[in-house]
Amino acid sequence: MARLSLKQRFDFDVLIEPEDRLVYALLQYMACDGHGDVGGCGVAEFDLLNLAEALDWAPGATLRRLKRIAPEVNAVCVEHENTVLFALAGAGQKEFDHLYKRRGFEGLPPNLPHVKPRFLRI
């Protein structure tokens, strides 16, 4: 597979709005940052209120933006009691399921989308 350009790696060819690009770059950073019980697995876990405050956006508008851009970048976004899990394309289903259950989400975790070759994690 050919090396992706910076524009493709950050999905700037898909995300047009500067605010979408900003929040997605933050999500990519957080997804690689790791968790207390799971390493960097492609899932960003964060407090919705903290992210909204950092971006100077209302929490509801922040969550709507996250849920709107998720399908555009082949990702999954779920929220429960202000805890958000944003699984990037290529995130591990097993790790996502673990975080989903351990963080108090109810019901079965959603299946992560099938990953297109462009998004496979190395």
mmCIF file of C-alpha atoms in Angstrom:
data_model
loop_
_atom_site.group_PDB
_atom_site.id
_atom_site.type_symbol
_atom_site.label_atom_id
_atom_site.label_comp_id
_atom_site.label_asym_id
_atom_site.label_seq_id
_atom_site.Cartn_x
_atom_site.Cartn_y
_atom_site.Cartn_z
ATOM 1 C CA MET A 1 0.000 0.000 0.000
ATOM 2 C CA ALA A 2 1.329 3.440 -0.899
ATOM 3 C CA ARG A 3 2.189 5.858 1.872
ATOM 4 C CA LEU A 4 -0.725 8.189 2.602
ATOM 5 C CA SER A 5 -0.322 11.933 2.329
ATOM 6 C CA LEU A 6 -0.821 14.032 5.444
ATOM 7 C CA LYS A 7 -4.135 15.224 4.011
ATOM 8 C CA GLN A 8 -5.304 11.607 3.656
ATOM 9 C CA ARG A 9 -3.941 10.477 7.052
ATOM 10 C CA PHE A 10 -6.009 13.111 8.831
ATOM 11 C CA ASP A 11 -9.012 12.660 6.503
ATOM 12 C CA PHE A 12 -8.799 16.288 5.399
ATOM 13 C CA ASP A 13 -9.833 15.085 1.955
ATOM 14 C CA VAL A 14 -13.133 13.982 3.563
ATOM 15 C CA LEU A 15 -13.567 16.565 6.329
ATOM 16 C CA ILE A 16 -13.947 20.041 4.851
ATOM 17 C CA GLU A 17 -14.897 22.247 7.833
ATOM 18 C CA PRO A 18 -11.873 23.533 9.821
ATOM 19 C CA GLU A 19 -13.678 22.734 13.103
ATOM 20 C CA ASP A 20 -14.229 19.123 11.970
ATOM 21 C CA ARG A 21 -10.566 18.832 11.066
ATOM 22 C CA LEU A 22 -9.507 20.227 14.445
ATOM 23 C CA VAL A 23 -11.651 17.890 16.511
ATOM 24 C CA TYR A 24 -10.681 14.875 14.392
ATOM 25 C CA ALA A 25 -6.970 15.628 14.842
ATOM 26 C CA LEU A 26 -7.569 15.732 18.617
ATOM 27 C CA LEU A 27 -9.464 12.430 18.447
ATOM 28 C CA GLN A 28 -6.612 10.769 16.568
ATOM 29 C CA TYR A 29 -4.151 11.960 19.192
ATOM 30 C CA MET A 30 -6.340 10.735 22.060
ATOM 31 C CA ALA A 31 -6.957 7.368 20.355
ATOM 32 C CA CYS A 32 -3.225 6.657 20.301
ATOM 33 C CA ASP A 33 -2.678 7.949 23.842
ATOM 34 C CA GLY A 34 -3.872 4.787 25.596
ATOM 35 C CA HIS A 35 -6.047 4.103 28.619
ATOM 36 C CA GLY A 36 -5.440 2.934 32.152
ATOM 37 C CA ASP A 37 -6.326 -0.663 31.330
ATOM 38 C CA VAL A 38 -5.912 -0.741 27.532
ATOM 39 C CA GLY A 39 -3.041 0.726 25.529
ATOM 40 C CA GLY A 40 -3.400 2.883 22.432
ATOM 41 C CA CYS A 41 -5.997 0.846 20.564
ATOM 42 C CA GLY A 42 -7.587 3.328 18.187
ATOM 43 C CA VAL A 43 -10.345 4.343 20.610
ATOM 44 C CA ALA A 44 -10.432 7.870 22.020
ATOM 45 C CA GLU A 45 -11.977 7.992 25.493
ATOM 46 C CA PHE A 46 -12.752 11.376 26.996
ATOM 47 C CA ASP A 47 -15.162 13.463 29.032
ATOM 48 C CA LEU A 48 -17.573 15.339 26.762
ATOM 49 C CA LEU A 49 -17.698 18.387 29.040
ATOM 50 C CA ASN A 50 -13.890 18.685 29.090
ATOM 51 C CA LEU A 51 -13.663 18.518 25.299
ATOM 52 C CA ALA A 52 -16.499 21.016 24.843
ATOM 53 C CA GLU A 53 -14.837 23.420 27.277
ATOM 54 C CA ALA A 54 -11.448 23.069 25.568
ATOM 55 C CA LEU A 55 -13.002 23.864 22.181
ATOM 56 C CA ASP A 56 -15.342 26.589 23.503
ATOM 57 C CA TRP A 57 -18.356 24.731 22.116
ATOM 58 C CA ALA A 58 -21.589 23.778 23.849
ATOM 59 C CA PRO A 59 -21.597 20.106 24.950
ATOM 60 C CA GLY A 60 -24.667 19.288 22.861
ATOM 61 C CA ALA A 61 -23.164 20.863 19.750
ATOM 62 C CA THR A 62 -19.898 19.018 20.387
ATOM 63 C CA LEU A 63 -21.646 15.654 20.632
ATOM 64 C CA ARG A 64 -23.718 16.352 17.506
ATOM 65 C CA ARG A 65 -20.548 17.247 15.590
ATOM 66 C CA LEU A 66 -18.800 14.068 16.768
ATOM 67 C CA LYS A 67 -21.759 11.900 15.768
ATOM 68 C CA ARG A 68 -21.987 13.663 12.398
ATOM 69 C CA ILE A 69 -18.340 13.211 11.436
ATOM 70 C CA ALA A 70 -18.060 9.594 12.673
ATOM 71 C CA PRO A 71 -19.655 7.974 9.589
ATOM 72 C CA GLU A 72 -17.694 10.294 7.293
ATOM 73 C CA VAL A 73 -14.399 8.862 8.601
ATOM 74 C CA ASN A 74 -15.627 5.273 9.060
ATOM 75 C CA ALA A 75 -15.689 5.599 12.871
ATOM 76 C CA VAL A 76 -18.124 4.909 15.739
ATOM 77 C CA CYS A 77 -19.088 7.433 18.427
ATOM 78 C CA VAL A 78 -21.007 6.474 21.587
ATOM 79 C CA GLU A 79 -21.761 8.537 24.705
ATOM 80 C CA HIS A 80 -22.982 7.579 28.185
ATOM 81 C CA GLU A 81 -23.142 10.000 31.127
ATOM 82 C CA ASN A 82 -20.690 12.416 29.425
ATOM 83 C CA THR A 83 -18.130 9.666 28.748
ATOM 84 C CA VAL A 84 -17.471 9.392 25.025
ATOM 85 C CA LEU A 85 -15.815 6.529 23.176
ATOM 86 C CA PHE A 86 -14.811 7.409 19.616
ATOM 87 C CA ALA A 87 -13.463 4.366 17.765
ATOM 88 C CA LEU A 88 -11.399 5.332 14.743
ATOM 89 C CA ALA A 89 -11.329 3.248 11.580
ATOM 90 C CA GLY A 90 -9.190 0.196 12.278
ATOM 91 C CA ALA A 91 -9.739 0.171 16.057
ATOM 92 C CA GLY A 92 -9.762 -3.247 17.674
ATOM 93 C CA GLN A 93 -13.242 -4.628 18.342
ATOM 94 C CA LYS A 94 -12.037 -6.564 21.397
ATOM 95 C CA GLU A 95 -10.480 -3.479 22.993
ATOM 96 C CA PHE A 96 -13.528 -1.351 22.163
ATOM 97 C CA ASP A 97 -15.833 -3.971 23.728
ATOM 98 C CA HIS A 98 -13.682 -4.006 26.876
ATOM 99 C CA LEU A 99 -13.783 -0.216 27.250
ATOM 100 C CA TYR A 100 -17.512 -0.127 26.474
ATOM 101 C CA LYS A 101 -18.320 -2.571 29.285
ATOM 102 C CA ARG A 102 -15.801 -1.237 31.815
ATOM 103 C CA ARG A 103 -16.957 2.372 31.416
ATOM 104 C CA GLY A 104 -20.578 1.597 32.287
ATOM 105 C CA PHE A 105 -22.214 1.608 28.859
ATOM 106 C CA GLU A 106 -25.378 -0.468 28.772
ATOM 107 C CA GLY A 107 -26.383 -3.113 26.272
ATOM 108 C CA LEU A 108 -24.223 -4.738 23.657
ATOM 109 C CA PRO A 109 -21.368 -2.713 22.195
ATOM 110 C CA PRO A 110 -21.870 -1.687 18.574
ATOM 111 C CA ASN A 111 -19.905 -3.510 15.914
ATOM 112 C CA LEU A 112 -17.139 -1.422 14.462
ATOM 113 C CA PRO A 113 -17.395 -0.898 10.702
ATOM 114 C CA HIS A 114 -15.475 -3.039 8.266
ATOM 115 C CA VAL A 115 -12.229 -1.239 7.573
ATOM 116 C CA LYS A 116 -11.327 -0.171 4.071
ATOM 117 C CA PRO A 117 -7.687 -0.925 3.126
ATOM 118 C CA ARG A 118 -6.813 2.784 3.304
ATOM 119 C CA PHE A 119 -7.511 2.796 7.044
ATOM 120 C CA LEU A 120 -5.786 -0.393 8.210
ATOM 121 C CA ARG A 121 -3.617 0.218 11.264
ATOM 122 C CA ILE A 122 0.028 -0.772 10.884
#
